[in-house]
CSV table of C-alpha atoms in Angstrom, one decimal:
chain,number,residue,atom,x,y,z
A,16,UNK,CA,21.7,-15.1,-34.0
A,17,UNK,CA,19.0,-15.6,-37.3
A,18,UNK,CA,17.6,-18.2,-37.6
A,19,UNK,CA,18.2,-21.2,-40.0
A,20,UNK,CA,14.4,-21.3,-40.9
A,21,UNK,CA,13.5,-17.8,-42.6
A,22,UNK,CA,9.6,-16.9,-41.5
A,23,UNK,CA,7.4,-18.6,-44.1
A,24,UNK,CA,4.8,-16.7,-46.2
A,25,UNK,CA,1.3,-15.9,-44.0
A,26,UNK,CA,-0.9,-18.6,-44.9
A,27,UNK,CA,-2.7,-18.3,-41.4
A,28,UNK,CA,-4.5,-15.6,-40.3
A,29,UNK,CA,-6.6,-14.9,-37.1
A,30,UNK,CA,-9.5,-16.5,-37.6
A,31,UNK,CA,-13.0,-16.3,-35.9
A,32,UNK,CA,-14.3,-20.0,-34.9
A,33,UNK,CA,-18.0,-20.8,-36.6
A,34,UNK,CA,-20.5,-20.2,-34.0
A,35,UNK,CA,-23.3,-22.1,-34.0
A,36,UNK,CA,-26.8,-21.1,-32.7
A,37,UNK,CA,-27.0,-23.8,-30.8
A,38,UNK,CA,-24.0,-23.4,-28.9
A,39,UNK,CA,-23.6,-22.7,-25.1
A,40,UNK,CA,-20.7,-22.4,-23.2
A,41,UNK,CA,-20.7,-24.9,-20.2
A,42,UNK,CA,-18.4,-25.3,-17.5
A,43,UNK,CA,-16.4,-28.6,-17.3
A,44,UNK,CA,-16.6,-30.3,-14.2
A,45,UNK,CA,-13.4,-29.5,-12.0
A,46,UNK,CA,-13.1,-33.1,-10.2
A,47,UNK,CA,-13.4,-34.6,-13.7
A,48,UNK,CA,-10.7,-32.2,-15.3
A,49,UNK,CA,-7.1,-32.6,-15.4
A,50,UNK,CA,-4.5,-29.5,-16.1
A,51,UNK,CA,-0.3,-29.5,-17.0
A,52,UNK,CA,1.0,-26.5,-16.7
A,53,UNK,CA,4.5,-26.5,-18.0
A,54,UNK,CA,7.2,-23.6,-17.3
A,55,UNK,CA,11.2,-23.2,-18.3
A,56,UNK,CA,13.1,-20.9,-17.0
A,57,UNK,CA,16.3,-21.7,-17.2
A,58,UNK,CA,18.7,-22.8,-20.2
A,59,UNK,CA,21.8,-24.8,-20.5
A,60,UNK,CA,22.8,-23.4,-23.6
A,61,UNK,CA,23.9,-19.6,-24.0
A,62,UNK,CA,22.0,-19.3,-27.1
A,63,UNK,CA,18.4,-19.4,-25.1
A,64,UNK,CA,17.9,-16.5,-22.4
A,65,UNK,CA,16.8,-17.2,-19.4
A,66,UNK,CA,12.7,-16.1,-19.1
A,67,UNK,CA,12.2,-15.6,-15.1
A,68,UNK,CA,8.9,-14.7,-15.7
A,69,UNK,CA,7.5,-17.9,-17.1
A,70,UNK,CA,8.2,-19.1,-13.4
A,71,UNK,CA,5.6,-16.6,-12.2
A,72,UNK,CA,3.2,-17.6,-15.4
A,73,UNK,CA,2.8,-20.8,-14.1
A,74,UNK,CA,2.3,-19.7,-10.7
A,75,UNK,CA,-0.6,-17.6,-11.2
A,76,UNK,CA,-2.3,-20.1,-13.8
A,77,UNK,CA,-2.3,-22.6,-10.9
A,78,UNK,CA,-3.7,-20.4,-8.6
A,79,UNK,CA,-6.6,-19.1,-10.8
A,80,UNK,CA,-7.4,-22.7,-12.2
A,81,UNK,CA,-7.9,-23.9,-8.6
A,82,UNK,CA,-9.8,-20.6,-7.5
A,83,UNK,CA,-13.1,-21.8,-6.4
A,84,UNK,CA,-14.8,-18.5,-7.5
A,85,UNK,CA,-13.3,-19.0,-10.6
A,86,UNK,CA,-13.1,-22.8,-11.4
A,87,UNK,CA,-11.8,-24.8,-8.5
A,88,UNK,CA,-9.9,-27.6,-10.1
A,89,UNK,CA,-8.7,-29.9,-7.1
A,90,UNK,CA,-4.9,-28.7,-6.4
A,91,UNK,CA,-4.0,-32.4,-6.7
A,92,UNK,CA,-5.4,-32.6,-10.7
A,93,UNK,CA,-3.3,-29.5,-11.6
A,94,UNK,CA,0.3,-30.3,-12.1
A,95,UNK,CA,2.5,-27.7,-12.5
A,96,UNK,CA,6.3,-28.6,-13.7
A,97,UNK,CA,9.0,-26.2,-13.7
A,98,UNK,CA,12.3,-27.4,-16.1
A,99,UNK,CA,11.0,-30.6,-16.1
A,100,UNK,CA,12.7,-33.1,-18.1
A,101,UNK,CA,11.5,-34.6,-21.3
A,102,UNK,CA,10.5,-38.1,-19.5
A,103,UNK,CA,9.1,-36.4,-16.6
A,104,UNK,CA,6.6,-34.0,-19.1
A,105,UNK,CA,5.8,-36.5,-21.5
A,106,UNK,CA,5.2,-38.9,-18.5
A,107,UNK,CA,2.9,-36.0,-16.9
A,108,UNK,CA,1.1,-35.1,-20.0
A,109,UNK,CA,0.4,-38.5,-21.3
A,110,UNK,CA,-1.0,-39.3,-17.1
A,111,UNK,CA,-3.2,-36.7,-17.1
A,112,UNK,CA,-5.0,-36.5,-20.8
A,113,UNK,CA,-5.8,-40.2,-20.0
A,114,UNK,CA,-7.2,-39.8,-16.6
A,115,UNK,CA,-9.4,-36.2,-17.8
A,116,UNK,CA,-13.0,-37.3,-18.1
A,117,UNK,CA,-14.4,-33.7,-18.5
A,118,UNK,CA,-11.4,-31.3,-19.7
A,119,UNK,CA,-7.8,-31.6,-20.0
A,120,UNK,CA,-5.6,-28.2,-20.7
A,121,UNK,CA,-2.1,-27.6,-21.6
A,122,UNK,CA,-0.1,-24.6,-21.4
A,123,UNK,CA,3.6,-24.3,-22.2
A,124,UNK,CA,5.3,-21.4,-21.8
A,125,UNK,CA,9.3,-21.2,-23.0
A,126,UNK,CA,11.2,-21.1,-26.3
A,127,UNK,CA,10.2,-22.6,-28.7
A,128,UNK,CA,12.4,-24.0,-32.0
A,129,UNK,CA,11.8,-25.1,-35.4
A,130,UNK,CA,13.5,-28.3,-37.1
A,131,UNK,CA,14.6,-28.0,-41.1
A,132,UNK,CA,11.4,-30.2,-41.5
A,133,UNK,CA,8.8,-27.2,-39.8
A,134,UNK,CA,8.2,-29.4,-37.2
A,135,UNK,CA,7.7,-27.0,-33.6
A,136,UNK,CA,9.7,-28.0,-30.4
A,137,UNK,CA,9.2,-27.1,-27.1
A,138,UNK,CA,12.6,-26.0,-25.8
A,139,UNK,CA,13.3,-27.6,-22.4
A,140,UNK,CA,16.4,-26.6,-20.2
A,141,UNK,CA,19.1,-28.8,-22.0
A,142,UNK,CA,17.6,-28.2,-25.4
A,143,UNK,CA,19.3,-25.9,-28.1
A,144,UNK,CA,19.1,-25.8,-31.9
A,145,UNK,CA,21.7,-28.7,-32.0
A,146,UNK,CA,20.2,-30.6,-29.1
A,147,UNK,CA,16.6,-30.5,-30.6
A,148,UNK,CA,16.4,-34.1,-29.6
A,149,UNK,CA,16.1,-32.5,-25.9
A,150,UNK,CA,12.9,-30.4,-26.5
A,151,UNK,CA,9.2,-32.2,-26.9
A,152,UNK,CA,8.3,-31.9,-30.5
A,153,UNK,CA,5.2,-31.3,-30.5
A,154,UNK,CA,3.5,-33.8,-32.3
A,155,UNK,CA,4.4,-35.8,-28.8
A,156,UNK,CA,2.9,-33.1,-26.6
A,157,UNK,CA,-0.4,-33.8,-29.3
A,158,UNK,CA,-0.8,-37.6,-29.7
A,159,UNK,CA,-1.7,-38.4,-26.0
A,160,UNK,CA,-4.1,-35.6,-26.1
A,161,UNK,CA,-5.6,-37.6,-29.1
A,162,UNK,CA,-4.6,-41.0,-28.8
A,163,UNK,CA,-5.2,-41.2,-24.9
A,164,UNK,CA,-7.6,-38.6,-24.0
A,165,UNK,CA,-11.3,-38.9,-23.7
A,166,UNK,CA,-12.0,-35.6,-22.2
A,167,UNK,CA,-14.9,-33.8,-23.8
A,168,UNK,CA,-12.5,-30.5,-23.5
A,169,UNK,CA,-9.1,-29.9,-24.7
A,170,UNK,CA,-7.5,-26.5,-24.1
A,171,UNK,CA,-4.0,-26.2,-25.4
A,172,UNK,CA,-1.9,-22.4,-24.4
A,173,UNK,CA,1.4,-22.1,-26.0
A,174,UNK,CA,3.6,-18.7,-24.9
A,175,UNK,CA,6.5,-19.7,-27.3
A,176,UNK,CA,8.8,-18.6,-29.7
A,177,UNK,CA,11.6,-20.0,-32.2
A,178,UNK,CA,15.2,-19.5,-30.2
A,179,UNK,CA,16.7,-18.6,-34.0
A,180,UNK,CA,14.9,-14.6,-33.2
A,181,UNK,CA,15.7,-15.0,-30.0
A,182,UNK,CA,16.4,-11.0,-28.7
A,183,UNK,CA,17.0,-9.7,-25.4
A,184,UNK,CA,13.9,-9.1,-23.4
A,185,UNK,CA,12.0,-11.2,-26.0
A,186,UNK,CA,11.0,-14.7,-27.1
A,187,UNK,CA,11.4,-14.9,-30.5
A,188,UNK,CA,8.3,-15.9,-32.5
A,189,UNK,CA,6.9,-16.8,-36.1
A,190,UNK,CA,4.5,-18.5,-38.1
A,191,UNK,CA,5.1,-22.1,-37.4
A,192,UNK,CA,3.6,-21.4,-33.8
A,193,UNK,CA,0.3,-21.4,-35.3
A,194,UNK,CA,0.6,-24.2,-37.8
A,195,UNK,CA,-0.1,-26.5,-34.9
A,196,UNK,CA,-3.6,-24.9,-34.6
A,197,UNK,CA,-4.0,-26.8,-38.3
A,198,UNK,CA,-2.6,-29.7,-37.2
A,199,UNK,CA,-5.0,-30.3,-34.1
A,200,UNK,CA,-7.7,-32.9,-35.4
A,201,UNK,CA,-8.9,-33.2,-31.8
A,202,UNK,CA,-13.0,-32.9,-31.5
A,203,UNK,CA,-14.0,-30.3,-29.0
A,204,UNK,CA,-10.5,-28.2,-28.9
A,205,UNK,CA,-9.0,-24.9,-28.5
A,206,UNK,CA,-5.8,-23.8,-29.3
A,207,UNK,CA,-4.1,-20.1,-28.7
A,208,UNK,CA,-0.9,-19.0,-29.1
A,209,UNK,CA,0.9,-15.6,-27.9
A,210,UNK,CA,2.0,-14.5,-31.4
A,211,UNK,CA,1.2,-14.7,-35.2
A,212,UNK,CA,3.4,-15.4,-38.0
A,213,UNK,CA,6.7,-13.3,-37.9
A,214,UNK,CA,5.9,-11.8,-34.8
A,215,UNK,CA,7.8,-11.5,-31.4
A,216,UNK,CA,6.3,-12.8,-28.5
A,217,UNK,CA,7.3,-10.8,-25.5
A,218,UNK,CA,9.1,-11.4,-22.3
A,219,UNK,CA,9.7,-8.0,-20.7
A,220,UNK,CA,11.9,-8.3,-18.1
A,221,UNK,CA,10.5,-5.3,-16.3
A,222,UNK,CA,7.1,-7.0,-15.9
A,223,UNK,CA,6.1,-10.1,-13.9
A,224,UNK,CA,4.7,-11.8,-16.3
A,225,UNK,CA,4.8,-12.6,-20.4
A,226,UNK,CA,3.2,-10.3,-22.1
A,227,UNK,CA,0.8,-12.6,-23.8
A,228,UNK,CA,0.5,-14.5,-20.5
A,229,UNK,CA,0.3,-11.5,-18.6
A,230,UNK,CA,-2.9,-10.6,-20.8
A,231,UNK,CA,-4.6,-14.1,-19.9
A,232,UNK,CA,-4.1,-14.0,-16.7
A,233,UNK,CA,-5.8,-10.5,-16.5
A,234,UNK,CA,-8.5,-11.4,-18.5
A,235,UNK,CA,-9.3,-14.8,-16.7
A,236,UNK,CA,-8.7,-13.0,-12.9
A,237,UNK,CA,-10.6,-9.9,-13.7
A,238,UNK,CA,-13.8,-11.0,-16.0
A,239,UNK,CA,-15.0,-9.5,-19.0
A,240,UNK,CA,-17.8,-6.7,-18.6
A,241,UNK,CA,-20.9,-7.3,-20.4
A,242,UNK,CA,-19.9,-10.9,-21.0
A,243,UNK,CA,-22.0,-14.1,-19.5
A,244,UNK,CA,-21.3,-15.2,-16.4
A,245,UNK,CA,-19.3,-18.3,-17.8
A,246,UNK,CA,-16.2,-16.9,-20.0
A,247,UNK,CA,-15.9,-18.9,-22.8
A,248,UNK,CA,-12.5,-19.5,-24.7
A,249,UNK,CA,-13.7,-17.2,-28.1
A,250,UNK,CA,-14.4,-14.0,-25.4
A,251,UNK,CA,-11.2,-14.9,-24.0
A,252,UNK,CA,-9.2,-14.6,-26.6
A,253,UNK,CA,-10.6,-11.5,-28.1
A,254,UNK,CA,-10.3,-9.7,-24.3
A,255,UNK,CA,-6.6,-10.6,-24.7
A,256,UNK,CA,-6.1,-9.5,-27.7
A,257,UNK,CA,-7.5,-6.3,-27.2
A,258,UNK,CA,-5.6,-6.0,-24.4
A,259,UNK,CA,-2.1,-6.5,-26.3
A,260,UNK,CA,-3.4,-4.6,-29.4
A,261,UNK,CA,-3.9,-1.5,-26.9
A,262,UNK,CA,-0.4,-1.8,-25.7
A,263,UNK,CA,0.9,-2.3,-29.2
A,264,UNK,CA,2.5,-5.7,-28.5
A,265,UNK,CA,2.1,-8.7,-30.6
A,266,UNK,CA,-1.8,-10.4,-31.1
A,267,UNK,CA,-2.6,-13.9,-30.4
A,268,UNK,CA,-3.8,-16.5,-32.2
A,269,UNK,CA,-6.7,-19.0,-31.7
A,270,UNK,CA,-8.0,-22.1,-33.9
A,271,UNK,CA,-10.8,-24.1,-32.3
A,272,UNK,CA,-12.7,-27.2,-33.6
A,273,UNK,CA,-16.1,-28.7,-33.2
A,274,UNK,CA,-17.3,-25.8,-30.6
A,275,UNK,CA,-13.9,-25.3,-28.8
A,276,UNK,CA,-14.4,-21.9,-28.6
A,277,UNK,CA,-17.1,-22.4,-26.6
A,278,UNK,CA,-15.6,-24.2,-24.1
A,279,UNK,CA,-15.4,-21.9,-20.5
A,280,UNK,CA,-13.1,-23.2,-17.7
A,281,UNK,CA,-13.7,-19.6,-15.5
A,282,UNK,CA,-16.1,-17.8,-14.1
A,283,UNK,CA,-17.1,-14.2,-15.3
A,284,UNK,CA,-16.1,-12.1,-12.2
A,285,UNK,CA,-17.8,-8.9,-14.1
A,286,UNK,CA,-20.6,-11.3,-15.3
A,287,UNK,CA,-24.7,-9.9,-14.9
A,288,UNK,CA,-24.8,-11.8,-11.6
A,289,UNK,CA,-22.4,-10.7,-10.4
A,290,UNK,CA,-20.5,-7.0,-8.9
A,291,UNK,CA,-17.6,-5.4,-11.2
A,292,UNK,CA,-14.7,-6.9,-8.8
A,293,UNK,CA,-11.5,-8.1,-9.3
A,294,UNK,CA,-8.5,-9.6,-8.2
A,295,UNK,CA,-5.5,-11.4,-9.6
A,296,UNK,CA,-5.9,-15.0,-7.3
A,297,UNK,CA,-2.2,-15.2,-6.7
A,298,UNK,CA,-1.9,-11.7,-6.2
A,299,UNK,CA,-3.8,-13.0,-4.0
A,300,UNK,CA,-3.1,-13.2,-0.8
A,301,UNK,CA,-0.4,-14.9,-1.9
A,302,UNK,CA,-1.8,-18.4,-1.3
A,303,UNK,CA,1.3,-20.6,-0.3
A,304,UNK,CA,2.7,-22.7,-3.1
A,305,UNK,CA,1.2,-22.9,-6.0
A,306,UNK,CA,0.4,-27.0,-7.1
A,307,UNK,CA,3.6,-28.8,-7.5
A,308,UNK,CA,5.8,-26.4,-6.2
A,309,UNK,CA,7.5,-25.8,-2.9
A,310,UNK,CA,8.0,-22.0,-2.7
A,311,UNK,CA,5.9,-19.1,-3.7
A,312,UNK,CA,7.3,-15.6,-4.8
A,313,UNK,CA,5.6,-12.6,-3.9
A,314,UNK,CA,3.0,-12.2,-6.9
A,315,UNK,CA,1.4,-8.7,-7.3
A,316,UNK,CA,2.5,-7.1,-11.0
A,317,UNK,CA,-1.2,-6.1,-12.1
A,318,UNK,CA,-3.7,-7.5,-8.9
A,319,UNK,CA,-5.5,-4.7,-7.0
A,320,UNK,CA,-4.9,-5.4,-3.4
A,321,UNK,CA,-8.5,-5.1,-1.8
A,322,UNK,CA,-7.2,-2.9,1.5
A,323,UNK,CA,-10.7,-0.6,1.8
A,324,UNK,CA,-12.0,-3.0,4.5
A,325,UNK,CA,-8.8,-3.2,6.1
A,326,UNK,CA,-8.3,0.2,6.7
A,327,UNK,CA,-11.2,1.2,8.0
A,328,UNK,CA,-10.7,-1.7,10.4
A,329,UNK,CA,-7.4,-0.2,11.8
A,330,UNK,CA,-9.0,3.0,11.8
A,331,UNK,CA,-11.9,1.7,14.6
A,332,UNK,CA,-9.5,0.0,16.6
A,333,UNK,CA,-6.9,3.0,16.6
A,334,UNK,CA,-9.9,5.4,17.4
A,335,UNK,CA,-11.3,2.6,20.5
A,336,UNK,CA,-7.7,2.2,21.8
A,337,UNK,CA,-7.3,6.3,22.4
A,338,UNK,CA,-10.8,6.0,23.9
A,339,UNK,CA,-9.6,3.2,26.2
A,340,UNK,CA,-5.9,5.4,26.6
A,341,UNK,CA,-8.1,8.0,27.8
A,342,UNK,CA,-10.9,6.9,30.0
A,343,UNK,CA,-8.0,4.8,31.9
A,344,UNK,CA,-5.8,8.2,32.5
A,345,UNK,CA,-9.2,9.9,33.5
A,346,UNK,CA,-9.5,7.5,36.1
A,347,UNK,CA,-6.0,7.0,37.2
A,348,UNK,CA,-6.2,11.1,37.5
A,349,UNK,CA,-9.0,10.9,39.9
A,350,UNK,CA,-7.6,8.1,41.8
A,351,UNK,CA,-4.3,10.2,42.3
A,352,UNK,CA,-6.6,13.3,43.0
A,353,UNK,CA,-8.8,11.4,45.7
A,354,UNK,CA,-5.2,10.0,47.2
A,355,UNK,CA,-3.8,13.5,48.0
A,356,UNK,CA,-7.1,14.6,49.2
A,357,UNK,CA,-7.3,12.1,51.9
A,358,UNK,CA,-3.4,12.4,52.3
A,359,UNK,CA,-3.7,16.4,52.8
A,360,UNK,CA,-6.7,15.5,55.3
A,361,UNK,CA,-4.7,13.6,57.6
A,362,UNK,CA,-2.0,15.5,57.5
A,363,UNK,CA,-3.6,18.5,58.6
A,364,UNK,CA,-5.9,16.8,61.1
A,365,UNK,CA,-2.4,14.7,62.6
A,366,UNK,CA,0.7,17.5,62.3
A,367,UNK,CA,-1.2,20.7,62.5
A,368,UNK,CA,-3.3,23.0,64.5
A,369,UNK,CA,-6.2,22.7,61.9
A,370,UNK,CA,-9.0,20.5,61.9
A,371,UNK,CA,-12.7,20.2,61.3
A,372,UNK,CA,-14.2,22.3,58.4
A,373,UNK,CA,-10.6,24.5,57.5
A,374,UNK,CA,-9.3,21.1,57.3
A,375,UNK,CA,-11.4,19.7,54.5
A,376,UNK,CA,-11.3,22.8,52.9
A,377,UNK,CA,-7.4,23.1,52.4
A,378,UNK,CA,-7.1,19.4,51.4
A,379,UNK,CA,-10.1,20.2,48.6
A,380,UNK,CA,-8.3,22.8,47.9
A,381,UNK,CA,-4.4,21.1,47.3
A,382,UNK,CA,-6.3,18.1,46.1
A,383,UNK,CA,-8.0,20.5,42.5
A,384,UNK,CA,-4.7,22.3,42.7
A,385,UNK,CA,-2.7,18.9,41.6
A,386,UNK,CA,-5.5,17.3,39.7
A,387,UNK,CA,-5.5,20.4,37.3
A,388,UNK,CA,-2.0,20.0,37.3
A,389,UNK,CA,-2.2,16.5,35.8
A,390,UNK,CA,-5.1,17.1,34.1
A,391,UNK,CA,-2.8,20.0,32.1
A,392,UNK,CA,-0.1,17.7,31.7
A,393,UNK,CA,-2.2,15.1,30.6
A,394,UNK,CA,-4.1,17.5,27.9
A,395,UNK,CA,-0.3,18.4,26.1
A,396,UNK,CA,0.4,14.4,26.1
């Protein structure tokens, strides 16, 4: 299917944020913060394919948020919502951008569509091209962030794409994703989006996770090399894109205002302070569900299970129990021996015309006969 809206003209290019010599990156204070993490899957109408991965997007963005060693946003302050309605996300969004004191981030990931007025949608599950009415414009997703949020932070992360170029395996993309960047007015924010103007933004359905996503969550799990021990949005945003323009897949976008590229919800796990390791947090050990969801899949597309220490672990206790194995068959050997020793002994001394010295000797004697016996069998065990 095309789309009704052909891609306009690029009037909006990648664009480095001023940086100011005064700027440092600070960390926003986790029990101040608020997140809304917002996932579809699913889609009533045939003309939207189903993206499976976005549920494991929002998945893993919970669980690094809420990692300690990376953040530690309370579980309870991160809402994750998967095929909400439009109430229920407006409701959620609106909720939490007035209770964030510190930060307040949004991240969408879905289909996107486009009005005949330009205007951007976020497709929900009962939204189509004729049912636009059923996807959050997103001038609604923006007005609480800047009518009823105080928060000295605003992160906004949209994986979308216009369901007109919609292709199999992809969400379909273009230039109107990023002419919300321009229309965010908001002091102190930050805005990426997985794709530039006329470009596809990915869905592989081979891989775990959106591409674009897929990138972020690497970036934000694994640190940045060389980079300060707080990761700032701007360092971010260029790791990811790196990352993509490696793999030959589609760049993001950023557009921040007043320092919001200096913003820096994680932790550098590659910072100076700190060892080069590395893990994805829901890759993680798989931590139970995420926030705001029941189950949990299993969630390891690009994590590198840490199983050195555990290893080595299994290797002492296999070495101590054949230690254990043997000293126990030692002894039971010697037990047996000593038993048909004495056994022999009485034997002779009782049923036969031998006793004293000859006696001892021939019970010695059938006693090392059968304990090199088992002592052979034992050895080929």
């Amino acid at each position: 299917m095309t789309d009704a809206n052909p891609p306009v003209p690029n009037r909006i290019t990648t664009a480095r944020p001023e940086n100011k010599m005064n700027d440092v990156a600070a960390q926003p204070d986790p029990g101040a913060s608020r997140a809304v993490l917002i996932g579809v899957t699913t889609y009533h109408s045939p003309e939207l394919d189903a993206l499976p991965s976005v549920g494991n997007n929002i998945r893993q963005l919970a669980a690094l948020l809420t990692d300690r060693e990376l953040w530690g946003l309370p579980k309870k302050h991160c809402r994750v919502l998967r095929n909400p309605s439009r109430s229920e996300a407006l409701d959620t969004i609106h909720e939490a951008a007035s209770l964030a004191e510190d930060a307040f981030v949004l991240y969408y990931a879905g289909h996107g569509l486009v009005s005949t007025q330009n205007e951007l949608h976020l497709a929900l599950s009962d939204a189509s091209s004729e049912r636009l009415y059923q996807a959050l414009r997103y001038d609604e997703v923006r007005s609480p962030i800047i009518d009823a949020c105080s928060a000295r932070s605003k992160v906004v992360l949209l994986d979308c794409c216009f369901s007109g170029w919609a292709m199999q395996g992809h969400m379909s993309g273009s230039a109107r994703t990023l002419l919300l960047a321009d229309h965010t007015s908001i002091n102190g924010t930050y805005v990426m989006t997985a794709s530039a103007e006329t470009k596809l933004a990915l869905a592989p359905k081979d891989e775990r996770y959106t591409a674009f996503t897929g990138a972020l969550l690497d970036t934000l799990s694994r640190g940045v090399p060389g980079a300060p021990d707080l990761l700032d949005m701007d360092t971010v945003y260029r790791e990811v894109r790196q990352e993509l323009s490696a793999k030959g897949r589609p760049e993001p976008q950023q557009r921040a205002r007043n320092s919001g590229h200096r913003i820096a919800l994680v932790r550098n796990r590659r910072g100076p302070s700190k060892p080069a390791s590395g893990h994805l947090a829901g890759e993680l050990p798989e931590q139970g569900a995420a926030p705001g969801e029941g189950t949990q899949e299993r969630n390891s597309p690009s994590g590198r299970a840490k199983s050195g220490g555990s290893s080595k672990d299994w290797w002492k206790q296999f070495v101590l129990w054949m230690v254990m194995t043997l000293a126990a068959a030692l002894i039971a050997l010697v037990l047996a021996t000593s038993l048909v020793f004495l056994t022999a002994w009485w034997a002779l001394e009782t049923f036969a015309p031998v006793t004293g010295l000859p006696a001892l000797g021939i019970a010695a004697t059938i006693a090392l006969l059968v304990g090199a016996l088992g002592a052979l069998l034992l050895s080929r065990s």
